[in-house]
Amino acid sequence: MCDLLRINTDRGVMLNDGKSRFSINGKPILHFVGTSTFSEYTVIHVGCVAKINPLAPLDKVCVLSCGISTGLGSTLNVAKPKKGSTVAVFGLGAVGLAAAEGARIAGASRIIGVDLNPNRFESAKKFGVTEFVNPKDHNKPVQEVIAEMTNGGVDRSIECTGHVDAMISAFECVHDGWGVAVLVGVPHKDAVFKTSPMNLLSERTLKGSFFGNYKPRSDLPSVVEKYMNKELELEKFITHEVPFAEINKAFHLMLKGEGLRCIIRM
């Protein structure tokens, strides 16, 4: 959450002199979110560089940059489910599946996946998801469905859709007394979170997470080591691979929800 480097997508220039390091035909090209990664070589602020195990294959660990680390860390670092606990994950895209993977690593006994797309259910089993709920299949709020399934609510929930209704459901489906809900998805800027104050007074906890509470420079190397030690499987997140010339195909796959992560070959 560094004040100096908090990524400002509008900045587009280096911090120390306010200028870009790229140009084409004398015209400057702006940097993107502090990294400028659609290039084989780049210049970035020293605070944005994480030094990792040189043996790590870059075409696998590149997916740790955002979504996978975010979901994994939101479970392991923020929700912190105990071994044998119940966890609900809202949204089974790449971030949600990484959150489920974190729950699997933590030893959760039940991992309930919630998604409107039934096509995602089968593949989610590979990430430790044990049960599925499609809110469309029920004529009552999904938080009530989950409370019934779990005798009062889950121990932990992680919300990975960015829809405010799912955020409210994720908070309201955790158990009184000890339940913890973690918000990961980024909502619409005008979204408002509404819930009864009784949900807080009954000792539920609501938390937010940014990049899974990992500090990129100091923590990402250890996440890479998890992969190198085979504790974390990254291959199953990589569903497609395209050359740079077909980058639009990668965006279509993402928008249609047909892929998790697509590797772009420069």
PDB file of C-alpha atoms in Angstrom:
ATOM      1  CA  MET A   1       0.000   0.000   0.000  1.00  0.00           C
ATOM      2  CA  CYS A   2       3.027   2.224  -0.586  1.00  0.00           C
ATOM      3  CA  ASP A   3       1.989   5.878  -0.977  1.00  0.00           C
ATOM      4  CA  LEU A   4       4.818   6.586  -3.380  1.00  0.00           C
ATOM      5  CA  LEU A   5       4.248   3.653  -5.726  1.00  0.00           C
ATOM      6  CA  ARG A   6       0.544   2.913  -5.390  1.00  0.00           C
ATOM      7  CA  ILE A   7      -0.179   2.247  -9.016  1.00  0.00           C
ATOM      8  CA  ASN A   8      -1.720   5.227 -10.730  1.00  0.00           C
ATOM      9  CA  THR A   9      -2.821   4.170 -14.211  1.00  0.00           C
ATOM     10  CA  ASP A  10      -2.953   7.780 -15.368  1.00  0.00           C
ATOM     11  CA  ARG A  11       0.665   8.563 -14.485  1.00  0.00           C
ATOM     12  CA  GLY A  12       2.407   6.824 -17.371  1.00  0.00           C
ATOM     13  CA  VAL A  13       5.813   8.398 -16.622  1.00  0.00           C
ATOM     14  CA  MET A  14       8.786   7.721 -14.354  1.00  0.00           C
ATOM     15  CA  LEU A  15       8.558   9.185 -10.859  1.00  0.00           C
ATOM     16  CA  ASN A  16      11.909  10.951 -10.621  1.00  0.00           C
ATOM     17  CA  ASP A  17      11.692  13.123 -13.744  1.00  0.00           C
ATOM     18  CA  GLY A  18       8.086  12.833 -14.963  1.00  0.00           C
ATOM     19  CA  LYS A  19       9.238  11.505 -18.345  1.00  0.00           C
ATOM     20  CA  SER A  20       8.714   8.287 -20.286  1.00  0.00           C
ATOM     21  CA  ARG A  21      11.602   5.937 -21.125  1.00  0.00           C
ATOM     22  CA  PHE A  22       9.991   4.809 -24.402  1.00  0.00           C
ATOM     23  CA  SER A  23       9.488   6.520 -27.721  1.00  0.00           C
ATOM     24  CA  ILE A  24       8.726   5.683 -31.333  1.00  0.00           C
ATOM     25  CA  ASN A  25       9.741   8.052 -34.129  1.00  0.00           C
ATOM     26  CA  GLY A  26      10.549  10.678 -31.494  1.00  0.00           C
ATOM     27  CA  LYS A  27       7.083  10.525 -29.927  1.00  0.00           C
ATOM     28  CA  PRO A  28       6.948   9.367 -26.267  1.00  0.00           C
ATOM     29  CA  ILE A  29       5.020   6.219 -25.358  1.00  0.00           C
ATOM     30  CA  LEU A  30       3.596   6.182 -21.845  1.00  0.00           C
ATOM     31  CA  HIS A  31       4.270   3.466 -19.256  1.00  0.00           C
ATOM     32  CA  PHE A  32       1.378   1.223 -18.168  1.00  0.00           C
ATOM     33  CA  VAL A  33       0.618   0.666 -14.438  1.00  0.00           C
ATOM     34  CA  GLY A  34       4.241   1.191 -13.511  1.00  0.00           C
ATOM     35  CA  THR A  35       5.485  -1.856 -15.430  1.00  0.00           C
ATOM     36  CA  SER A  36       5.014  -1.456 -19.222  1.00  0.00           C
ATOM     37  CA  THR A  37       4.921  -5.190 -19.753  1.00  0.00           C
ATOM     38  CA  PHE A  38       3.917  -5.400 -23.436  1.00  0.00           C
ATOM     39  CA  SER A  39       7.599  -5.224 -24.295  1.00  0.00           C
ATOM     40  CA  GLU A  40      10.579  -7.582 -24.178  1.00  0.00           C
ATOM     41  CA  TYR A  41      12.687  -5.031 -22.285  1.00  0.00           C
ATOM     42  CA  THR A  42      11.461  -2.346 -19.939  1.00  0.00           C
ATOM     43  CA  VAL A  43      12.540   0.333 -17.477  1.00  0.00           C
ATOM     44  CA  ILE A  44      10.646   0.481 -14.191  1.00  0.00           C
ATOM     45  CA  HIS A  45      10.979   1.997 -10.743  1.00  0.00           C
ATOM     46  CA  VAL A  46      13.236  -0.060  -8.459  1.00  0.00           C
ATOM     47  CA  GLY A  47      10.318  -0.469  -6.032  1.00  0.00           C
ATOM     48  CA  CYS A  48       8.408  -2.411  -8.697  1.00  0.00           C
ATOM     49  CA  VAL A  49      11.069  -5.103  -9.163  1.00  0.00           C
ATOM     50  CA  ALA A  50      10.907  -8.423  -7.300  1.00  0.00           C
ATOM     51  CA  LYS A  51      13.999 -10.619  -7.506  1.00  0.00           C
ATOM     52  CA  ILE A  52      12.927 -14.275  -7.781  1.00  0.00           C
ATOM     53  CA  ASN A  53      14.575 -17.691  -8.091  1.00  0.00           C
ATOM     54  CA  PRO A  54      16.428 -17.606 -11.441  1.00  0.00           C
ATOM     55  CA  LEU A  55      15.436 -21.237 -12.079  1.00  0.00           C
ATOM     56  CA  ALA A  56      11.709 -20.392 -12.036  1.00  0.00           C
ATOM     57  CA  PRO A  57      10.146 -20.662 -15.533  1.00  0.00           C
ATOM     58  CA  LEU A  58       8.913 -17.185 -16.445  1.00  0.00           C
ATOM     59  CA  ASP A  59       6.114 -18.545 -18.655  1.00  0.00           C
ATOM     60  CA  LYS A  60       4.567 -20.070 -15.502  1.00  0.00           C
ATOM     61  CA  VAL A  61       5.373 -17.664 -12.655  1.00  0.00           C
ATOM     62  CA  CYS A  62       4.244 -14.648 -14.714  1.00  0.00           C
ATOM     63  CA  VAL A  63       0.662 -15.509 -13.682  1.00  0.00           C
ATOM     64  CA  LEU A  64       1.578 -14.659 -10.076  1.00  0.00           C
ATOM     65  CA  SER A  65       1.729 -10.975 -10.994  1.00  0.00           C
ATOM     66  CA  CYS A  66      -1.871 -10.139 -10.113  1.00  0.00           C
ATOM     67  CA  GLY A  67      -4.890 -12.424 -10.030  1.00  0.00           C
ATOM     68  CA  ILE A  68      -3.386 -15.638  -8.696  1.00  0.00           C
ATOM     69  CA  SER A  69      -1.436 -13.972  -5.882  1.00  0.00           C
ATOM     70  CA  THR A  70      -4.481 -11.862  -5.041  1.00  0.00           C
ATOM     71  CA  GLY A  71      -6.804 -14.845  -4.606  1.00  0.00           C
ATOM     72  CA  LEU A  72      -4.246 -17.070  -2.905  1.00  0.00           C
ATOM     73  CA  GLY A  73      -3.178 -14.385  -0.428  1.00  0.00           C
ATOM     74  CA  SER A  74      -6.736 -13.294   0.342  1.00  0.00           C
ATOM     75  CA  THR A  75      -7.253 -16.786   1.783  1.00  0.00           C
ATOM     76  CA  LEU A  76      -3.854 -17.584   3.292  1.00  0.00           C
ATOM     77  CA  ASN A  77      -2.937 -14.102   4.570  1.00  0.00           C
ATOM     78  CA  VAL A  78      -6.294 -12.451   5.298  1.00  0.00           C
ATOM     79  CA  ALA A  79      -9.091 -15.017   5.829  1.00  0.00           C
ATOM     80  CA  LYS A  80      -6.654 -17.529   7.406  1.00  0.00           C
ATOM     81  CA  PRO A  81      -9.012 -20.519   7.583  1.00  0.00           C
ATOM     82  CA  LYS A  82      -8.083 -23.130  10.163  1.00  0.00           C
ATOM     83  CA  LYS A  83      -7.552 -26.750   9.145  1.00  0.00           C
ATOM     84  CA  GLY A  84     -10.933 -28.463   8.834  1.00  0.00           C
ATOM     85  CA  SER A  85     -12.932 -25.239   8.447  1.00  0.00           C
ATOM     86  CA  THR A  86     -15.617 -24.388   5.874  1.00  0.00           C
ATOM     87  CA  VAL A  87     -14.950 -21.778   3.187  1.00  0.00           C
ATOM     88  CA  ALA A  88     -17.250 -20.202   0.569  1.00  0.00           C
ATOM     89  CA  VAL A  89     -15.717 -18.638  -2.546  1.00  0.00           C
ATOM     90  CA  PHE A  90     -17.857 -16.243  -4.602  1.00  0.00           C
ATOM     91  CA  GLY A  91     -16.814 -16.160  -8.255  1.00  0.00           C
ATOM     92  CA  LEU A  92     -14.915 -19.032  -9.878  1.00  0.00           C
ATOM     93  CA  GLY A  93     -12.746 -17.095 -12.301  1.00  0.00           C
ATOM     94  CA  ALA A  94      -8.962 -17.208 -11.921  1.00  0.00           C
ATOM     95  CA  VAL A  95      -8.943 -15.089  -8.740  1.00  0.00           C
ATOM     96  CA  GLY A  96     -11.698 -17.129  -7.071  1.00  0.00           C
ATOM     97  CA  LEU A  97     -10.039 -20.409  -8.022  1.00  0.00           C
ATOM     98  CA  ALA A  98      -6.774 -19.122  -6.540  1.00  0.00           C
ATOM     99  CA  ALA A  99      -8.705 -18.329  -3.345  1.00  0.00           C
ATOM    100  CA  ALA A 100     -10.050 -21.906  -3.404  1.00  0.00           C
ATOM    101  CA  GLU A 101      -6.507 -23.187  -3.954  1.00  0.00           C
ATOM    102  CA  GLY A 102      -5.472 -21.257  -0.833  1.00  0.00           C
ATOM    103  CA  ALA A 103      -8.301 -22.892   1.134  1.00  0.00           C
ATOM    104  CA  ARG A 104      -7.180 -26.306  -0.154  1.00  0.00           C
ATOM    105  CA  ILE A 105      -3.574 -25.609   0.918  1.00  0.00           C
ATOM    106  CA  ALA A 106      -4.864 -24.450   4.351  1.00  0.00           C
ATOM    107  CA  GLY A 107      -6.695 -27.771   4.792  1.00  0.00           C
ATOM    108  CA  ALA A 108     -10.334 -26.604   4.621  1.00  0.00           C
ATOM    109  CA  SER A 109     -12.808 -29.496   4.931  1.00  0.00           C
ATOM    110  CA  ARG A 110     -15.476 -27.944   2.687  1.00  0.00           C
ATOM    111  CA  ILE A 111     -14.946 -25.389  -0.077  1.00  0.00           C
ATOM    112  CA  ILE A 112     -18.239 -24.122  -1.508  1.00  0.00           C
ATOM    113  CA  GLY A 113     -17.965 -22.440  -4.907  1.00  0.00           C
ATOM    114  CA  VAL A 114     -20.637 -19.866  -5.836  1.00  0.00           C
ATOM    115  CA  ASP A 115     -21.003 -18.818  -9.479  1.00  0.00           C
ATOM    116  CA  LEU A 116     -23.720 -18.004 -12.017  1.00  0.00           C
ATOM    117  CA  ASN A 117     -21.905 -19.956 -14.747  1.00  0.00           C
ATOM    118  CA  PRO A 118     -22.496 -23.723 -14.283  1.00  0.00           C
ATOM    119  CA  ASN A 119     -19.784 -24.485 -16.871  1.00  0.00           C
ATOM    120  CA  ARG A 120     -17.195 -23.496 -14.275  1.00  0.00           C
ATOM    121  CA  PHE A 121     -18.199 -26.085 -11.708  1.00  0.00           C
ATOM    122  CA  GLU A 122     -16.478 -29.165 -13.099  1.00  0.00           C
ATOM    123  CA  SER A 123     -13.073 -27.528 -13.623  1.00  0.00           C
ATOM    124  CA  ALA A 124     -13.225 -25.914 -10.158  1.00  0.00           C
ATOM    125  CA  LYS A 125     -12.865 -29.365  -8.561  1.00  0.00           C
ATOM    126  CA  LYS A 126      -9.188 -29.308  -9.575  1.00  0.00           C
ATOM    127  CA  PHE A 127      -8.744 -26.323  -7.233  1.00  0.00           C
ATOM    128  CA  GLY A 128     -10.249 -28.051  -4.216  1.00  0.00           C
ATOM    129  CA  VAL A 129     -13.879 -26.916  -4.570  1.00  0.00           C
ATOM    130  CA  THR A 130     -16.083 -29.622  -3.018  1.00  0.00           C
ATOM    131  CA  GLU A 131     -19.614 -28.200  -3.487  1.00  0.00           C
ATOM    132  CA  PHE A 132     -21.303 -25.755  -5.828  1.00  0.00           C
ATOM    133  CA  VAL A 133     -24.108 -23.251  -5.545  1.00  0.00           C
ATOM    134  CA  ASN A 134     -25.622 -21.381  -8.476  1.00  0.00           C
ATOM    135  CA  PRO A 135     -27.710 -18.514  -7.038  1.00  0.00           C
ATOM    136  CA  LYS A 136     -30.027 -18.808 -10.078  1.00  0.00           C
ATOM    137  CA  ASP A 137     -31.107 -22.274  -8.913  1.00  0.00           C
ATOM    138  CA  HIS A 138     -32.676 -20.951  -5.696  1.00  0.00           C
ATOM    139  CA  ASN A 139     -35.652 -18.731  -4.925  1.00  0.00           C
ATOM    140  CA  LYS A 140     -34.042 -17.229  -1.822  1.00  0.00           C
ATOM    141  CA  PRO A 141     -30.823 -15.264  -1.182  1.00  0.00           C
ATOM    142  CA  VAL A 142     -27.704 -17.371  -1.621  1.00  0.00           C
ATOM    143  CA  GLN A 143     -26.504 -16.475   1.899  1.00  0.00           C
ATOM    144  CA  GLU A 144     -29.556 -18.278   3.295  1.00  0.00           C
ATOM    145  CA  VAL A 145     -28.823 -21.322   1.130  1.00  0.00           C
ATOM    146  CA  ILE A 146     -25.218 -21.452   2.411  1.00  0.00           C
ATOM    147  CA  ALA A 147     -26.313 -20.957   6.052  1.00  0.00           C
ATOM    148  CA  GLU A 148     -28.633 -23.961   5.701  1.00  0.00           C
ATOM    149  CA  MET A 149     -25.896 -26.075   4.107  1.00  0.00           C
ATOM    150  CA  THR A 150     -23.440 -25.295   6.900  1.00  0.00           C
ATOM    151  CA  ASN A 151     -25.552 -25.190  10.054  1.00  0.00           C
ATOM    152  CA  GLY A 152     -25.488 -21.425  10.507  1.00  0.00           C
ATOM    153  CA  GLY A 153     -22.856 -20.241   8.065  1.00  0.00           C
ATOM    154  CA  VAL A 154     -19.315 -20.823   6.848  1.00  0.00           C
ATOM    155  CA  ASP A 155     -16.196 -20.049   8.881  1.00  0.00           C
ATOM    156  CA  ARG A 156     -14.680 -17.969   6.074  1.00  0.00           C
ATOM    157  CA  SER A 157     -15.855 -16.475   2.783  1.00  0.00           C
ATOM    158  CA  ILE A 158     -13.893 -14.800  -0.004  1.00  0.00           C
ATOM    159  CA  GLU A 159     -15.656 -12.593  -2.537  1.00  0.00           C
ATOM    160  CA  CYS A 160     -13.967 -12.452  -5.956  1.00  0.00           C
ATOM    161  CA  THR A 161     -16.591 -11.026  -8.343  1.00  0.00           C
ATOM    162  CA  GLY A 162     -16.618  -7.281  -7.682  1.00  0.00           C
ATOM    163  CA  HIS A 163     -20.446  -7.269  -7.628  1.00  0.00           C
ATOM    164  CA  VAL A 164     -21.728  -5.538  -4.510  1.00  0.00           C
ATOM    165  CA  ASP A 165     -24.642  -7.992  -4.099  1.00  0.00           C
ATOM    166  CA  ALA A 166     -22.145 -10.863  -3.984  1.00  0.00           C
ATOM    167  CA  MET A 167     -20.108  -8.893  -1.417  1.00  0.00           C
ATOM    168  CA  ILE A 168     -23.163  -8.544   0.812  1.00  0.00           C
ATOM    169  CA  SER A 169     -23.992 -12.250   0.387  1.00  0.00           C
ATOM    170  CA  ALA A 170     -20.402 -13.189   1.221  1.00  0.00           C
ATOM    171  CA  PHE A 171     -20.561 -11.214   4.465  1.00  0.00           C
ATOM    172  CA  GLU A 172     -24.021 -12.421   5.429  1.00  0.00           C
ATOM    173  CA  CYS A 173     -23.186 -16.116   4.842  1.00  0.00           C
ATOM    174  CA  VAL A 174     -20.457 -16.322   7.502  1.00  0.00           C
ATOM    175  CA  HIS A 175     -21.200 -17.700  10.976  1.00  0.00           C
ATOM    176  CA  ASP A 176     -22.067 -15.473  13.931  1.00  0.00           C
ATOM    177  CA  GLY A 177     -19.332 -15.232  16.545  1.00  0.00           C
ATOM    178  CA  TRP A 178     -16.285 -16.045  14.441  1.00  0.00           C
ATOM    179  CA  GLY A 179     -17.082 -15.791  10.718  1.00  0.00           C
ATOM    180  CA  VAL A 180     -14.712 -13.726   8.571  1.00  0.00           C
ATOM    181  CA  ALA A 181     -15.581 -12.416   5.096  1.00  0.00           C
ATOM    182  CA  VAL A 182     -12.868 -11.018   2.813  1.00  0.00           C
ATOM    183  CA  LEU A 183     -13.680  -8.701  -0.102  1.00  0.00           C
ATOM    184  CA  VAL A 184     -11.312  -9.044  -3.058  1.00  0.00           C
ATOM    185  CA  GLY A 185     -13.307  -8.008  -6.159  1.00  0.00           C
ATOM    186  CA  VAL A 186     -13.222  -4.350  -7.197  1.00  0.00           C
ATOM    187  CA  PRO A 187     -16.758  -2.871  -7.271  1.00  0.00           C
ATOM    188  CA  HIS A 188     -18.276  -0.203  -9.493  1.00  0.00           C
ATOM    189  CA  LYS A 189     -17.211   3.215  -8.176  1.00  0.00           C
ATOM    190  CA  ASP A 190     -20.804   4.109  -7.216  1.00  0.00           C
ATOM    191  CA  ALA A 191     -21.521   0.797  -5.468  1.00  0.00           C
ATOM    192  CA  VAL A 192     -22.735   0.957  -1.854  1.00  0.00           C
ATOM    193  CA  PHE A 193     -22.386  -1.911   0.635  1.00  0.00           C
ATOM    194  CA  LYS A 194     -25.534  -2.313   2.758  1.00  0.00           C
ATOM    195  CA  THR A 195     -26.058  -4.764   5.591  1.00  0.00           C
ATOM    196  CA  SER A 196     -27.732  -4.767   8.994  1.00  0.00           C
ATOM    197  CA  PRO A 197     -25.407  -3.516  11.758  1.00  0.00           C
ATOM    198  CA  MET A 198     -26.563  -6.597  13.704  1.00  0.00           C
ATOM    199  CA  ASN A 199     -24.320  -8.667  11.425  1.00  0.00           C
ATOM    200  CA  LEU A 200     -21.320  -6.833  12.873  1.00  0.00           C
ATOM    201  CA  LEU A 201     -22.684  -6.735  16.396  1.00  0.00           C
ATOM    202  CA  SER A 202     -23.058 -10.518  16.274  1.00  0.00           C
ATOM    203  CA  GLU A 203     -19.271 -10.676  15.941  1.00  0.00           C
ATOM    204  CA  ARG A 204     -18.766 -11.340  12.277  1.00  0.00           C
ATOM    205  CA  THR A 205     -15.720  -9.722  10.695  1.00  0.00           C
ATOM    206  CA  LEU A 206     -15.548  -7.963   7.328  1.00  0.00           C
ATOM    207  CA  LYS A 207     -12.127  -7.411   5.773  1.00  0.00           C
ATOM    208  CA  GLY A 208     -10.742  -6.124   2.508  1.00  0.00           C
ATOM    209  CA  SER A 209      -7.641  -7.292   0.684  1.00  0.00           C
ATOM    210  CA  PHE A 210      -5.384  -5.677  -1.886  1.00  0.00           C
ATOM    211  CA  PHE A 211      -3.064  -8.023  -3.835  1.00  0.00           C
ATOM    212  CA  GLY A 212      -3.740 -10.727  -1.234  1.00  0.00           C
ATOM    213  CA  ASN A 213      -1.891  -8.732   1.436  1.00  0.00           C
ATOM    214  CA  TYR A 214       1.410  -9.668  -0.219  1.00  0.00           C
ATOM    215  CA  LYS A 215       4.180  -7.077  -0.392  1.00  0.00           C
ATOM    216  CA  PRO A 216       5.417  -7.707  -3.937  1.00  0.00           C
ATOM    217  CA  ARG A 217       9.153  -7.116  -3.440  1.00  0.00           C
ATOM    218  CA  SER A 218       9.554  -9.092  -0.236  1.00  0.00           C
ATOM    219  CA  ASP A 219       6.746 -11.670  -0.510  1.00  0.00           C
ATOM    220  CA  LEU A 220       6.518 -12.680  -4.189  1.00  0.00           C
ATOM    221  CA  PRO A 221       9.832 -14.586  -4.074  1.00  0.00           C
ATOM    222  CA  SER A 222       8.363 -16.884  -1.400  1.00  0.00           C
ATOM    223  CA  VAL A 223       5.221 -17.495  -3.509  1.00  0.00           C
ATOM    224  CA  VAL A 224       7.510 -18.479  -6.399  1.00  0.00           C
ATOM    225  CA  GLU A 225       9.231 -20.911  -4.010  1.00  0.00           C
ATOM    226  CA  LYS A 226       5.824 -22.444  -3.168  1.00  0.00           C
ATOM    227  CA  TYR A 227       5.510 -23.215  -6.882  1.00  0.00           C
ATOM    228  CA  MET A 228       9.088 -24.499  -7.156  1.00  0.00           C
ATOM    229  CA  ASN A 229       8.463 -26.797  -4.143  1.00  0.00           C
ATOM    230  CA  LYS A 230       5.248 -28.101  -5.792  1.00  0.00           C
ATOM    231  CA  GLU A 231       3.044 -26.779  -2.956  1.00  0.00           C
ATOM    232  CA  LEU A 232       1.291 -24.488  -5.434  1.00  0.00           C
ATOM    233  CA  GLU A 233       0.237 -25.678  -8.897  1.00  0.00           C
ATOM    234  CA  LEU A 234       0.293 -22.891 -11.481  1.00  0.00           C
ATOM    235  CA  GLU A 235      -0.081 -24.940 -14.660  1.00  0.00           C
ATOM    236  CA  LYS A 236      -3.779 -25.533 -14.054  1.00  0.00           C
ATOM    237  CA  PHE A 237      -4.436 -21.773 -14.177  1.00  0.00           C
ATOM    238  CA  ILE A 238      -2.925 -21.506 -17.666  1.00  0.00           C
ATOM    239  CA  THR A 239      -5.624 -22.513 -20.135  1.00  0.00           C
ATOM    240  CA  HIS A 240      -4.448 -20.836 -23.350  1.00  0.00           C
ATOM    241  CA  GLU A 241      -1.368 -19.473 -25.041  1.00  0.00           C
ATOM    242  CA  VAL A 242      -1.244 -17.124 -28.052  1.00  0.00           C
ATOM    243  CA  PRO A 243       1.412 -15.117 -29.931  1.00  0.00           C
ATOM    244  CA  PHE A 244       1.354 -11.351 -29.397  1.00  0.00           C
ATOM    245  CA  ALA A 245      -0.249 -10.841 -32.821  1.00  0.00           C
ATOM    246  CA  GLU A 246      -3.357 -12.664 -31.537  1.00  0.00           C
ATOM    247  CA  ILE A 247      -3.700 -10.730 -28.283  1.00  0.00           C
ATOM    248  CA  ASN A 248      -7.314  -9.816 -29.138  1.00  0.00           C
ATOM    249  CA  LYS A 249      -8.156 -13.530 -29.104  1.00  0.00           C
ATOM    250  CA  ALA A 250      -6.926 -13.607 -25.487  1.00  0.00           C
ATOM    251  CA  PHE A 251      -9.278 -10.740 -24.585  1.00  0.00           C
ATOM    252  CA  HIS A 252     -12.228 -12.519 -26.238  1.00  0.00           C
ATOM    253  CA  LEU A 253     -11.490 -15.685 -24.253  1.00  0.00           C
ATOM    254  CA  MET A 254     -11.418 -13.629 -21.057  1.00  0.00           C
ATOM    255  CA  LEU A 255     -14.647 -11.739 -21.809  1.00  0.00           C
ATOM    256  CA  LYS A 256     -16.499 -14.970 -22.668  1.00  0.00           C
ATOM    257  CA  GLY A 257     -15.244 -16.614 -19.464  1.00  0.00           C
ATOM    258  CA  GLU A 258     -13.711 -19.456 -21.479  1.00  0.00           C
ATOM    259  CA  GLY A 259     -10.179 -19.177 -20.158  1.00  0.00           C
ATOM    260  CA  LEU A 260      -8.501 -18.603 -16.824  1.00  0.00           C
ATOM    261  CA  ARG A 261      -5.094 -17.242 -17.799  1.00  0.00           C
ATOM    262  CA  CYS A 262      -3.735 -16.852 -21.300  1.00  0.00           C
ATOM    263  CA  ILE A 263       0.022 -16.536 -21.833  1.00  0.00           C
ATOM    264  CA  ILE A 264       1.072 -14.003 -24.487  1.00  0.00           C
ATOM    265  CA  ARG A 265       4.265 -14.914 -26.328  1.00  0.00           C
ATOM    266  CA  MET A 266       6.158 -11.745 -27.264  1.00  0.00           C
TER     267      MET A 266
END
